[in-house]
Every structure is written in structure tokens, then in C-alpha cells.
Amino acid sequence: MNSKLLVFLGAFTLFGCSDDSAIVANQAAHSEDVVKLIEANKLVWTSSNIQTYTFTYYSPPTDCPNVDPYPPVEITVEEGTISRLFVPDLDVLLDIEDSRYPTINGIFIKMDEKSFNIKGVPTFDTTFGYPVKYGVDLSDAECDGYSVNVSSFI
């Protein structure tokens, strides 16, 4: 009877590890595909050599039901540096030193840093290659996920 239990537990452990390693392999393959997609679009963006632009940035939490997201922010970049942060919904200018708000290059840096945690397939502008939308979730815990949405690029 004990030998049957040991065989069952051994088989259960073996199959459990197999499933976990398959999940890890799929996550690694997804991450590698995401990195390639980010790099390809970063190349399009940098080759466009756009240094002055305006866009709307919105980054709400995706897994934190009790948090009100900050409204979208209009970011103006001149010669690669943020020169204006404006919240249209509140008619308020923010301090341009507020590090929560990135340039397009800054968004690419964050994507590189979080590529393993990007969920789904990020989308990019087909002309200039800048990120349009992606989501990150760091774990199964609440309040560690967010999405990034870029719109109204001029």
C-alpha cells in the first residue's frame, strides 16, 4: 500500500513540475517575442528622429479595484526633454520634474525593464513605432499591475 502511495506522489510531482516548466517556457518565449517587438519598434522610433512632440499619457492600475486612477496627462517634449505636463480634465499644469511622466524614450526604457511582466502583445504606432498600449502585471497580487496608453500624438 505504501509503495502505491509513493508511486502516486512521485507521478504527481513529476507531472506538476512538467506543467510548471511548460508555463515557464511559454512565459520565456512570450517575453522573448515581446523584447523583439519592442526592439523593432524602438528602431523605427529612433530612426524617425522626432525630438519635439506632444502626446497624451494615461497609466491606470489594472488590478486595484479601490484606487481611482489619475487622469490622462498631456506631455509636451521639446528637444527630447519634457517641457510641459498638463492635466486637461483638471485644467492643471504639473511640475515638469515629476518623474512619473515619461518621454517616448522613457516609455521604451520602462518596457525594456518590465518585458517579462508585459501581458498580451503591446501595440505600436505603425508609422513612427512609439508604444500605443501595453499592460504590465508583476504578480498575482492586487495593485501591482498597470496599463500604459499613448494617444493624441502630434
XYZ file of N, CA and C in Angstrom:
462
model
N 0.815 -1.184 0.000
C 0.000 0.000 0.000
C 0.863 1.255 0.000
N 1.920 1.312 0.797
C 2.806 2.465 0.849
C 3.533 2.669 -0.472
N 3.878 1.573 -1.151
C 4.577 1.711 -2.427
C 3.660 2.348 -3.469
N 2.344 2.021 -3.439
C 1.404 2.649 -4.376
C 1.298 4.149 -4.105
N 1.284 4.506 -2.842
C 1.219 5.916 -2.469
C 2.468 6.655 -2.937
N 3.633 6.060 -2.772
C 4.880 6.677 -3.215
C 4.911 6.844 -4.723
N 4.433 5.823 -5.464
C 4.388 5.921 -6.927
C 3.442 7.033 -7.340
N 2.269 7.115 -6.678
C 1.305 8.170 -6.987
C 1.896 9.552 -6.719
N 2.503 9.731 -5.551
C 3.101 11.021 -5.206
C 4.241 11.371 -6.151
N 5.039 10.381 -6.517
C 6.137 10.628 -7.458
C 5.621 11.056 -8.819
N 4.582 10.373 -9.308
C 3.992 10.730 -10.600
C 3.348 12.111 -10.529
N 2.651 12.397 -9.427
C 2.009 13.694 -9.251
C 3.044 14.814 -9.271
N 4.144 14.616 -8.559
C 5.213 15.606 -8.514
C 5.840 15.793 -9.886
N 6.078 14.688 -10.592
C 6.687 14.755 -11.913
C 5.815 15.538 -12.877
N 4.511 15.216 -12.895
C 3.612 15.919 -13.804
C 3.437 17.370 -13.396
N 3.414 17.635 -12.099
C 3.307 19.011 -11.614
C 4.492 19.832 -12.057
N 5.685 19.290 -11.956
C 6.884 20.007 -12.389
C 6.865 20.223 -13.886
N 6.388 19.230 -14.605
C 6.332 19.327 -16.053
C 5.431 20.488 -16.467
N 4.259 20.606 -15.823
C 3.343 21.691 -16.144
C 3.962 23.038 -15.808
N 4.615 23.153 -14.646
C 5.267 24.397 -14.255
C 6.371 24.773 -15.228
N 7.166 23.804 -15.632
C 8.258 24.120 -16.554
C 7.719 24.508 -17.925
N 6.582 23.934 -18.323
C 5.965 24.336 -19.588
C 5.462 25.772 -19.505
N 4.892 26.130 -18.369
C 4.413 27.505 -18.172
C 5.586 28.471 -18.215
N 6.666 28.134 -17.519
C 7.856 28.988 -17.509
C 8.427 29.120 -18.917
N 8.457 28.009 -19.657
C 8.971 28.046 -21.039
C 8.096 28.938 -21.913
N 6.771 28.842 -21.755
C 5.863 29.702 -22.528
C 6.048 31.165 -22.166
N 6.217 31.453 -20.866
C 6.442 32.833 -20.438
C 7.762 33.367 -21.010
N 8.783 32.548 -21.004
C 10.082 32.967 -21.546
C 9.978 33.231 -23.046
N 9.268 32.369 -23.766
C 9.092 32.567 -25.213
C 8.293 33.838 -25.475
N 7.229 34.060 -24.673
C 6.432 35.279 -24.820
C 7.305 36.505 -24.557
N 8.094 36.441 -23.488
C 8.970 37.550 -23.141
C 9.969 37.829 -24.256
N 10.525 36.782 -24.826
C 11.486 36.948 -25.930
C 10.812 37.589 -27.138
N 9.593 37.175 -27.458
C 8.847 37.774 -28.565
C 8.537 39.241 -28.286
N 8.176 39.540 -27.051
C 7.881 40.923 -26.664
C 9.138 41.780 -26.794
N 10.270 41.270 -26.341
C 11.540 42.016 -26.445
C 11.860 42.309 -27.912
N 11.681 41.343 -28.774
C 11.938 41.547 -30.212
C 11.005 42.609 -30.791
N 9.738 42.564 -30.387
C 8.764 43.548 -30.863
C 9.121 44.951 -30.374
N 9.504 45.050 -29.110
C 9.914 46.344 -28.553
C 11.130 46.869 -29.301
N 12.134 46.037 -29.483
C 13.366 46.459 -30.165
C 13.106 46.897 -31.606
N 12.269 46.167 -32.322
C 11.950 46.521 -33.710
C 11.272 47.886 -33.779
N 10.337 48.136 -32.865
C 9.630 49.419 -32.880
C 10.479 50.548 -32.335
N 11.362 50.242 -31.388
C 12.291 51.262 -30.894
C 13.199 51.735 -32.031
N 13.589 50.818 -32.881
C 14.413 51.175 -34.039
C 13.650 52.110 -34.985
N 12.375 51.818 -35.215
C 11.542 52.696 -36.052
C 11.452 54.072 -35.407
N 11.199 54.116 -34.090
C 11.082 55.378 -33.374
C 12.375 56.183 -33.455
N 13.502 55.574 -33.137
C 14.767 56.320 -33.118
C 15.177 56.761 -34.525
N 14.874 55.948 -35.517
C 15.239 56.349 -36.883
C 14.354 57.490 -37.386
N 13.182 57.670 -36.773
C 12.315 58.812 -37.133
C 12.900 60.119 -36.625
N 13.756 60.034 -35.588
C 14.456 61.190 -35.032
C 13.514 62.338 -34.658
N 12.402 61.993 -34.020
C 11.439 63.002 -33.564
C 11.855 63.439 -32.167
N 12.195 64.706 -32.011
C 12.653 65.228 -30.726
C 11.658 66.169 -30.069
N 10.702 66.691 -30.850
C 9.707 67.619 -30.327
C 8.326 67.092 -30.698
N 7.492 66.865 -29.668
C 6.175 66.268 -29.889
C 5.322 66.437 -28.641
N 4.036 66.186 -28.805
C 3.084 66.196 -27.694
C 2.258 64.923 -27.784
N 1.935 64.343 -26.613
C 1.077 63.166 -26.587
C 0.324 63.113 -25.266
N -0.731 62.335 -25.251
C -1.491 62.117 -24.020
C -1.070 60.778 -23.437
N -0.739 60.792 -22.144
C -0.267 59.614 -21.423
C -1.272 59.266 -20.343
N -1.685 58.009 -20.336
C -2.629 57.536 -19.327
C -2.157 56.173 -18.841
N -1.993 56.036 -17.539
C -1.473 54.791 -16.978
C -2.242 54.394 -15.715
N -3.444 53.836 -15.913
C -4.235 53.442 -14.743
C -3.805 52.076 -14.198
N -4.052 51.835 -12.913
C -3.818 50.498 -12.366
C -4.832 49.532 -12.987
N -4.418 48.305 -13.231
C -5.325 47.348 -13.872
C -5.877 46.321 -12.907
N -5.297 46.206 -11.731
C -5.751 45.166 -10.807
C -5.907 45.697 -9.380
N -6.348 46.935 -9.290
C -6.503 47.564 -7.981
C -7.876 48.248 -7.955
N -8.915 47.486 -7.608
C -10.280 47.988 -7.752
C -10.636 49.186 -6.881
N -9.924 49.432 -5.806
C -10.293 50.518 -4.892
C -9.494 51.796 -5.093
N -8.786 51.891 -6.197
C -7.958 53.068 -6.451
C -8.517 53.834 -7.645
N -8.683 55.128 -7.458
C -9.100 55.976 -8.574
C -7.848 56.364 -9.355
N -7.809 56.059 -10.641
C -6.615 56.411 -11.416
C -6.506 57.919 -11.615
N -5.262 58.373 -11.712
C -5.026 59.766 -12.032
C -5.462 59.989 -13.477
N -6.019 61.129 -13.809
C -6.494 61.356 -15.182
C -5.341 61.437 -16.183
N -5.666 61.334 -17.462
C -4.641 61.436 -18.507
C -3.883 62.766 -18.426
N -2.615 62.701 -18.824
C -1.740 63.873 -18.797
C -1.226 64.136 -20.204
N -1.310 65.379 -20.621
C -0.765 65.802 -21.907
C 0.700 66.182 -21.675
N 1.587 65.470 -22.355
C 3.024 65.681 -22.175
C 3.592 66.338 -23.434
N 4.280 67.458 -23.232
C 4.959 68.129 -24.337
C 6.456 67.926 -24.157
N 7.097 67.477 -25.228
C 8.531 67.221 -25.224
C 9.169 68.133 -26.268
N 10.213 68.851 -25.861
C 10.968 69.711 -26.780
C 12.429 69.303 -26.734
N 12.956 68.981 -27.880
C 14.350 68.543 -27.985
C 14.668 67.399 -27.017
N 13.710 66.454 -26.895
C 13.921 65.261 -26.087
C 13.678 65.416 -24.598
N 13.290 66.613 -24.152
C 13.092 66.877 -22.724
C 11.665 67.353 -22.484
N 11.059 66.868 -21.418
C 9.692 67.299 -21.091
C 9.698 68.780 -20.747
N 8.823 69.533 -21.435
C 8.738 70.970 -21.188
C 7.390 71.377 -20.590
N 6.409 70.455 -20.652
C 5.093 70.802 -20.123
C 4.328 69.531 -19.783
N 3.685 69.545 -18.604
C 2.781 68.476 -18.177
C 1.451 69.135 -17.833
N 0.413 68.764 -18.553
C -0.886 69.405 -18.377
C -1.968 68.339 -18.214
N -2.846 68.529 -17.217
C -3.968 67.616 -16.981
C -5.234 68.311 -17.484
N -5.673 67.983 -18.706
C -6.842 68.668 -19.265
C -8.107 68.510 -18.421
N -8.327 67.323 -17.846
C -9.552 67.094 -17.060
C -9.637 68.000 -15.830
N -8.489 68.413 -15.314
C -8.455 69.261 -14.121
C -8.018 70.687 -14.427
N -7.627 70.935 -15.682
C -7.110 72.230 -16.109
C -5.949 72.672 -15.213
N -4.983 71.736 -15.021
C -3.869 71.969 -14.107
C -2.545 71.653 -14.793
N -1.572 72.534 -14.587
C -0.198 72.251 -15.007
C 0.517 71.539 -13.864
N 1.309 70.519 -14.176
C 2.096 69.799 -13.176
C 3.548 70.231 -13.254
N 4.282 69.949 -12.209
C 5.719 70.213 -12.170
C 6.410 69.322 -13.197
N 7.193 69.911 -14.087
C 7.841 69.113 -15.135
C 8.911 68.171 -14.584
N 9.264 68.335 -13.328
C 10.228 67.430 -12.696
C 9.562 66.152 -12.177
N 8.244 66.036 -12.305
C 7.518 64.868 -11.818
C 7.961 63.648 -12.618
N 8.680 62.750 -11.963
C 9.305 61.620 -12.655
C 8.318 60.517 -13.034
N 7.051 60.646 -12.646
C 6.058 59.645 -13.050
C 5.756 59.705 -14.538
N 6.103 60.801 -15.167
C 5.707 61.008 -16.552
C 6.916 60.927 -17.478
N 6.847 60.029 -18.457
C 7.993 59.792 -19.335
C 7.866 60.446 -20.702
N 8.988 60.539 -21.359
C 9.016 60.806 -22.799
C 8.742 59.465 -23.488
N 8.660 59.463 -24.804
C 8.506 58.193 -25.526
C 9.733 57.315 -25.272
N 10.914 57.909 -25.264
C 12.119 57.124 -24.954
C 12.015 56.511 -23.561
N 11.478 57.249 -22.610
C 11.289 56.742 -21.256
C 10.311 55.578 -21.208
N 9.282 55.637 -22.045
C 8.329 54.522 -22.113
C 9.043 53.271 -22.626
N 9.880 53.431 -23.641
C 10.643 52.286 -24.145
C 11.559 51.703 -23.058
N 12.171 52.563 -22.267
C 13.046 52.085 -21.178
C 12.227 51.257 -20.190
N 11.050 51.757 -19.788
C 10.187 51.010 -18.869
C 9.754 49.678 -19.476
N 9.447 49.687 -20.771
C 9.055 48.437 -21.430
C 10.201 47.426 -21.390
N 11.418 47.902 -21.635
C 12.583 47.010 -21.562
C 12.719 46.419 -20.160
N 12.566 47.258 -19.150
C 12.711 46.815 -17.760
C 11.639 45.810 -17.351
N 10.441 45.945 -17.886
C 9.306 45.114 -17.472
C 8.885 44.109 -18.540
N 9.726 43.848 -19.521
C 9.322 42.998 -20.649
C 8.815 41.627 -20.223
N 9.380 41.045 -19.169
C 8.931 39.726 -18.712
C 7.535 39.790 -18.113
N 7.124 40.966 -17.649
C 5.822 41.122 -16.999
C 4.755 41.736 -17.895
N 5.100 42.015 -19.149
C 4.107 42.568 -20.067
C 3.113 41.473 -20.423
N 1.837 41.795 -20.267
C 0.770 40.840 -20.546
C 0.209 41.103 -21.934
N 0.005 40.043 -22.667
C -0.518 40.187 -24.012
C 0.549 40.746 -24.943
N 0.099 41.265 -26.065
C 1.009 41.812 -27.072
C 0.863 43.329 -27.092
N 1.947 44.046 -26.816
C 1.860 45.514 -26.874
C 1.583 45.990 -28.295
N 0.928 47.141 -28.401
C 0.682 47.709 -29.726
C 1.532 48.958 -29.907
N 1.901 49.210 -31.157
C 2.779 50.319 -31.512
C 2.195 51.074 -32.688
N 2.535 52.348 -32.791
C 2.130 53.153 -33.933
C 2.789 52.599 -35.189
N 2.003 52.417 -36.238
C 2.534 51.801 -37.461
C 3.437 52.736 -38.261
N 3.357 54.029 -38.035
C 4.205 54.969 -38.774
C 5.502 55.274 -38.036
N 5.407 55.642 -36.761
C 6.582 56.100 -36.015
C 7.118 55.090 -35.001
N 6.371 54.021 -34.727
C 6.863 52.962 -33.858
C 6.734 53.197 -32.368
N 6.188 54.336 -31.931
C 6.072 54.571 -30.487
C 5.008 53.634 -29.903
N 5.147 53.272 -28.616
C 4.161 52.398 -27.984
C 2.802 53.095 -27.890
N 1.758 52.371 -28.210
C 0.395 52.893 -28.123
C -0.306 52.335 -26.887
N -0.095 51.034 -26.630
C -0.767 50.431 -25.483
C -0.062 49.143 -25.079
N 0.102 48.988 -23.757
C 0.573 47.721 -23.209
C 0.183 47.640 -21.744
N 0.186 46.432 -21.223
C -0.156 46.216 -19.829
C 0.920 45.419 -19.123
N 1.105 45.703 -17.852
C 2.098 45.027 -17.013
C 1.389 44.498 -15.772
N 1.737 43.292 -15.379
C 1.267 42.749 -14.107
C 2.440 42.013 -13.482
N 2.888 42.485 -12.342
C 4.102 41.957 -11.721
C 3.904 40.608 -11.037
N 2.659 40.331 -10.569
C 2.406 39.071 -9.876
C 0.904 38.827 -9.825
N 0.511 37.798 -9.091
C -0.911 37.527 -8.895
C -1.519 38.415 -7.812
N -0.694 39.181 -7.121
C -1.173 40.063 -6.052
C -1.949 41.239 -6.655
N -2.799 41.838 -5.845
C -3.529 43.025 -6.286
C -2.627 44.249 -6.239
N -2.979 45.221 -7.050
C -2.368 46.552 -7.038
C -0.898 46.569 -7.466
N -0.512 45.656 -8.331
C 0.840 45.715 -8.883
C 0.807 45.651 -10.412
N -0.343 45.927 -10.987
C -0.475 45.936 -12.437
C -0.902 47.309 -12.919
N -0.548 47.618 -14.143
C -0.945 48.889 -14.736
C -0.924 48.765 -16.248
N -1.607 49.671 -16.898
C -1.528 49.738 -18.351
C -0.966 51.100 -18.726
N -0.432 51.173 -19.914
C 0.070 52.435 -20.457
C -0.622 52.654 -21.789
N -1.196 53.840 -21.933
C -1.901 54.210 -23.160
C -1.350 55.541 -23.650
N -0.929 55.565 -24.892
C -0.429 56.785 -25.520
C -1.395 57.139 -26.646
N -1.882 58.377 -26.625
C -2.805 58.822 -27.666
C -2.513 60.272 -28.022
N -3.218 60.761 -29.003
C -3.133 62.168 -29.435
C -1.699 62.612 -29.695
N -0.926 61.762 -30.336
C 0.468 62.092 -30.651
C 0.512 63.111 -31.772
N 1.235 64.211 -31.526
C 1.366 65.269 -32.540
C 2.833 65.563 -32.725
